[in-house]
CSV table of C-alpha atoms in Angstrom, one decimal:
chain,number,residue,atom,x,y,z
A,145,GLN,CA,-14.2,3.6,12.7
A,146,LYS,CA,-11.3,4.1,10.4
A,147,GLU,CA,-11.0,7.4,8.7
A,148,VAL,CA,-10.9,6.2,5.2
A,149,GLU,CA,-12.7,2.8,4.4
A,150,GLN,CA,-12.6,0.7,1.4
A,151,ASN,CA,-13.8,-2.8,0.6
A,152,SER,CA,-10.9,-5.0,0.7
A,153,GLY,CA,-11.8,-7.3,-2.0
A,154,PRO,CA,-11.0,-9.2,-3.8
A,155,LEU,CA,-13.0,-7.8,-6.6
A,156,SER,CA,-13.1,-9.8,-9.6
A,157,VAL,CA,-14.0,-8.2,-13.1
A,158,PRO,CA,-14.1,-9.8,-16.6
A,159,GLU,CA,-11.9,-8.4,-19.0
A,160,GLY,CA,-13.5,-5.4,-21.0
A,161,ALA,CA,-16.1,-4.7,-18.3
A,162,ILE,CA,-16.1,-1.6,-16.0
A,163,ALA,CA,-14.6,-2.0,-12.6
A,164,SER,CA,-16.0,0.0,-9.7
A,165,LEU,CA,-13.9,0.9,-6.6
A,166,ASN,CA,-15.4,2.6,-3.8
A,167,CYS,CA,-14.1,4.6,-0.9
A,168,THR,CA,-15.6,6.4,2.1
A,169,TYR,CA,-14.0,9.0,4.5
A,170,SER,CA,-15.0,10.3,7.9
A,171,ASP,CA,-13.4,13.8,8.0
A,172,ARG,CA,-15.8,16.4,6.4
A,173,GLY,CA,-12.8,18.9,6.1
A,174,SER,CA,-11.1,16.6,3.7
A,175,GLN,CA,-10.3,18.6,0.4
A,176,SER,CA,-8.2,16.3,-1.7
A,177,PHE,CA,-8.8,12.8,-2.8
A,178,PHE,CA,-6.3,10.4,-4.5
A,179,TRP,CA,-6.3,7.0,-6.1
A,180,TYR,CA,-3.2,5.1,-6.1
A,181,ARG,CA,-2.5,1.8,-7.7
A,182,GLN,CA,0.0,-0.6,-6.2
A,183,TYR,CA,1.2,-3.8,-7.9
A,184,SER,CA,2.2,-6.7,-5.9
A,185,GLY,CA,5.5,-6.2,-4.4
A,186,LYS,CA,5.8,-2.6,-5.9
A,187,SER,CA,5.3,0.9,-4.6
A,188,PRO,CA,2.0,2.9,-4.9
A,189,GLU,CA,1.9,5.2,-7.9
A,190,LEU,CA,-0.8,8.0,-8.4
A,191,ILE,CA,-3.3,7.2,-11.1
A,192,MET,CA,-6.0,10.0,-10.4
A,193,PHE,CA,-6.7,12.9,-8.0
A,194,ILE,CA,-9.9,14.9,-7.6
A,195,TYR,CA,-10.7,18.1,-5.6
A,196,SER,CA,-14.1,19.0,-6.8
A,197,ASN,CA,-17.5,17.3,-6.5
A,198,GLY,CA,-18.4,15.5,-9.6
A,199,ASP,CA,-16.7,13.5,-12.2
A,200,LYS,CA,-13.1,13.7,-13.5
A,201,GLU,CA,-12.0,11.5,-16.5
A,202,ASP,CA,-8.7,10.7,-17.6
A,203,GLY,CA,-8.5,7.9,-20.3
A,204,ARG,CA,-10.2,4.7,-19.1
A,205,PHE,CA,-10.2,6.1,-15.4
A,206,THR,CA,-12.9,8.2,-14.1
A,207,ALA,CA,-12.8,9.4,-10.4
A,208,GLN,CA,-16.3,10.5,-8.8
A,209,LEU,CA,-16.5,12.8,-5.6
A,210,ASN,CA,-19.5,13.3,-3.5
A,211,LYS,CA,-18.6,15.5,-0.5
A,212,ALA,CA,-22.1,15.5,0.9
A,213,SER,CA,-21.9,11.7,1.1
A,214,GLN,CA,-18.2,11.6,1.9
A,215,TYR,CA,-17.7,9.2,-1.0
A,216,VAL,CA,-15.2,8.9,-3.7
A,217,SER,CA,-15.1,6.1,-6.4
A,218,LEU,CA,-12.9,5.0,-9.3
A,219,LEU,CA,-14.3,3.5,-12.3
A,220,ILE,CA,-12.0,1.7,-14.8
A,221,ARG,CA,-13.7,1.1,-18.2
A,222,ASP,CA,-12.8,-1.6,-20.5
A,223,SER,CA,-10.6,-3.3,-17.7
A,224,GLN,CA,-7.4,-5.1,-18.8
A,225,PRO,CA,-5.5,-7.8,-17.2
A,226,SER,CA,-2.8,-5.1,-16.5
A,227,ASP,CA,-5.3,-3.4,-14.3
A,228,SER,CA,-5.1,-6.2,-11.8
A,229,ALA,CA,-3.6,-4.6,-8.6
A,230,THR,CA,-4.4,-3.2,-5.3
A,231,TYR,CA,-6.0,0.3,-5.4
A,232,LEU,CA,-5.5,2.5,-2.5
A,233,CYS,CA,-7.9,5.6,-1.8
A,234,ALA,CA,-6.1,8.5,0.1
A,235,VAL,CA,-7.5,11.6,1.5
A,236,ALA,CA,-6.0,14.9,2.9
A,237,PRO,CA,-7.3,17.9,4.4
A,238,PHE,CA,-5.4,20.3,2.1
A,239,GLY,CA,-3.2,19.5,-0.8
A,240,ASN,CA,-0.9,16.8,-0.1
A,241,GLU,CA,-0.4,17.3,3.8
A,242,LYS,CA,-0.5,14.0,5.7
A,243,LEU,CA,-2.4,11.8,3.4
A,244,THR,CA,-4.6,9.1,5.0
A,245,PHE,CA,-4.9,5.9,3.3
A,246,GLY,CA,-7.6,3.3,3.1
A,247,THR,CA,-6.5,-0.3,3.4
A,248,GLY,CA,-6.8,-0.8,-0.3
A,249,THR,CA,-9.2,-3.0,-2.8
A,250,ARG,CA,-7.5,-5.8,-4.5
A,251,LEU,CA,-8.7,-6.1,-8.1
A,252,THR,CA,-8.4,-8.9,-10.3
A,253,ILE,CA,-9.3,-8.9,-13.9
A,254,ILE,CA,-10.4,-12.1,-15.5
A,255,PRO,CA,-9.1,-12.6,-19.0
B,7,ASP,CA,18.4,5.7,-11.3
B,8,ALA,CA,15.3,5.9,-9.2
B,9,ASP,CA,14.3,9.4,-7.9
B,10,VAL,CA,13.6,8.1,-4.5
B,11,THR,CA,16.0,5.6,-3.2
B,12,GLN,CA,15.9,3.3,0.0
B,13,THR,CA,18.5,1.2,1.5
B,14,PRO,CA,18.5,-1.4,2.4
B,15,ARG,CA,15.9,-3.0,0.2
B,16,ASN,CA,15.7,-6.2,2.6
B,17,ARG,CA,16.8,-6.6,6.1
B,18,ILE,CA,16.6,-9.3,8.5
B,19,THR,CA,17.6,-8.7,12.1
B,20,LYS,CA,17.0,-9.7,15.8
B,21,THR,CA,14.9,-8.3,18.5
B,22,GLY,CA,16.6,-5.7,20.2
B,23,LYS,CA,19.0,-4.5,17.4
B,24,ARG,CA,19.1,-0.9,16.3
B,25,ILE,CA,18.2,-0.5,12.5
B,26,MET,CA,18.4,2.5,10.3
B,27,LEU,CA,16.4,2.8,7.0
B,28,GLU,CA,17.9,5.4,4.6
B,29,CYS,CA,16.0,7.6,1.9
B,30,SER,CA,17.5,9.7,-0.5
B,31,GLN,CA,15.7,11.8,-3.2
B,32,THR,CA,16.8,13.7,-6.4
B,33,LYS,CA,13.5,15.3,-7.0
B,34,GLY,CA,14.4,18.5,-5.2
B,35,HIS,CA,11.0,18.2,-3.0
B,36,ASP,CA,11.0,19.6,0.4
B,37,ARG,CA,8.5,17.1,1.8
B,38,MET,CA,9.5,13.7,2.9
B,39,TYR,CA,7.6,11.0,4.5
B,40,TRP,CA,7.9,7.5,6.1
B,41,TYR,CA,5.2,5.0,5.7
B,42,ARG,CA,4.6,1.4,7.1
B,43,GLN,CA,2.6,-1.1,5.1
B,44,ASP,CA,1.3,-4.1,6.8
B,45,PRO,CA,-1.0,-6.8,4.9
B,46,GLY,CA,-4.6,-5.7,5.3
B,47,LEU,CA,-3.7,-2.3,6.9
B,48,GLY,CA,-2.8,0.0,4.1
B,49,LEU,CA,-0.2,2.6,4.3
B,50,GLN,CA,0.3,4.2,7.9
B,51,LEU,CA,2.3,7.4,8.3
B,52,ILE,CA,5.1,7.1,10.8
B,53,TYR,CA,7.0,10.5,10.5
B,54,TYR,CA,7.0,13.3,8.0
B,55,SER,CA,9.1,16.5,7.3
B,56,PHE,CA,8.2,19.5,5.4
B,57,ASP,CA,11.7,20.9,5.4
B,58,VAL,CA,15.0,20.4,7.0
B,59,LYS,CA,14.2,21.9,10.4
B,60,ASP,CA,10.6,20.3,10.4
B,61,ILE,CA,10.0,16.8,12.0
B,62,ASN,CA,6.5,15.8,12.7
B,63,LYS,CA,5.0,12.5,14.2
B,64,GLY,CA,2.5,10.6,12.2
B,65,GLU,CA,-0.1,8.0,13.1
B,66,ILE,CA,2.4,5.3,14.5
B,67,SER,CA,5.3,6.8,15.6
B,68,ASP,CA,6.1,5.0,18.8
B,69,GLY,CA,9.1,3.0,18.6
B,70,TYR,CA,10.6,5.1,15.8
B,71,SER,CA,12.7,8.0,15.2
B,72,VAL,CA,13.7,10.1,12.2
B,73,SER,CA,16.6,12.4,11.1
B,74,ARG,CA,16.2,14.9,8.2
B,75,GLN,CA,19.9,15.3,7.5
B,76,ALA,CA,19.5,17.4,4.3
B,77,GLN,CA,16.8,18.2,2.0
B,78,ALA,CA,17.6,15.2,0.0
B,79,LYS,CA,17.9,12.6,2.9
B,80,PHE,CA,15.5,11.4,5.4
B,81,SER,CA,16.2,8.4,7.6
B,82,LEU,CA,14.1,6.2,9.8
B,83,SER,CA,15.4,4.5,13.0
B,84,LEU,CA,14.3,1.6,15.1
B,85,GLU,CA,16.1,2.0,18.2
B,86,SER,CA,15.4,-1.4,19.8
B,87,ALA,CA,13.5,-3.5,17.1
B,88,ILE,CA,10.7,-6.0,18.0
B,89,PRO,CA,9.1,-8.7,15.9
B,90,ASN,CA,5.9,-6.5,15.4
B,91,GLN,CA,7.9,-3.8,13.4
B,92,THR,CA,8.2,-6.4,10.8
B,93,ALA,CA,6.7,-4.7,7.8
B,94,LEU,CA,7.3,-3.2,4.4
B,95,TYR,CA,8.5,0.5,4.8
B,96,PHE,CA,8.1,3.1,2.2
B,97,CYS,CA,9.8,6.5,1.9
B,98,ALA,CA,7.9,9.1,-0.1
B,99,THR,CA,8.4,12.6,-1.4
B,100,SER,CA,6.2,15.6,-2.5
B,101,ASP,CA,6.2,19.1,-3.6
B,102,ARG,CA,4.4,21.9,-1.7
B,103,GLY,CA,1.2,20.9,-3.7
B,104,THR,CA,0.3,24.6,-4.4
B,105,GLY,CA,-1.4,26.0,-7.6
B,106,THR,CA,-2.0,23.3,-9.9
B,107,ASN,CA,0.5,21.0,-8.3
B,108,THR,CA,-1.2,17.8,-7.5
B,109,GLY,CA,0.6,17.1,-4.3
B,110,GLU,CA,1.4,13.7,-5.5
B,111,LEU,CA,3.6,11.4,-3.4
B,112,PHE,CA,6.3,9.8,-5.0
B,113,PHE,CA,7.3,6.7,-3.4
B,114,GLY,CA,10.7,4.8,-3.2
B,115,GLU,CA,10.7,1.0,-3.9
B,116,GLY,CA,10.4,0.0,-0.3
B,117,SER,CA,12.3,-1.7,2.4
B,118,ARG,CA,11.3,-5.0,3.7
B,119,LEU,CA,12.3,-5.5,7.3
B,120,THR,CA,12.1,-8.6,9.1
B,121,VAL,CA,12.4,-8.8,12.9
B,122,LEU,CA,13.0,-12.0,14.5
């Protein structure tokens, strides 16, 4: 079993709708959780990080963490075509040491 | 100029050749990483270094070696390249991740390596 699992997609969402991306992890000692966005042919860039159970909102993005269920998700409200990218979930035992990445979910926003 | 610079950006080589990918950074970060990305496999950690005298193996270090020449420079070598090392390679840096620091990874633009 891979340590960090994501549905590879592709996930297609109409413009203006909510896109929901999910990630599960196997290491219960994980403490830091990150969502990176990667456009085709480009390098990943951080869009959200979360350390505590619950929700964290930043503009149109909300990260949700449930450590008991070992589950982290990313919601994108009012999806825009520019949100079309691959979203990588990353998990670390503490701070930024040795992030383990999921395989990524490819998201397509349909105009 | 990019804060994390990788050279070369693209390289085609033959099986058995020695290849070096170089990474330099101007962010002043102590921590540097080399990742490999293959389609459908996400990012896999090859090696990482938390300071100049520190080198650590990642998930997939076999067939690779690294050198941390200075705080700002971290190079990845393939001593004898093989076709299954064809991939996109990313260098990344991060700060110590203490206090309110997110521990965010800052990636270079990637080096696409093809081994024939």
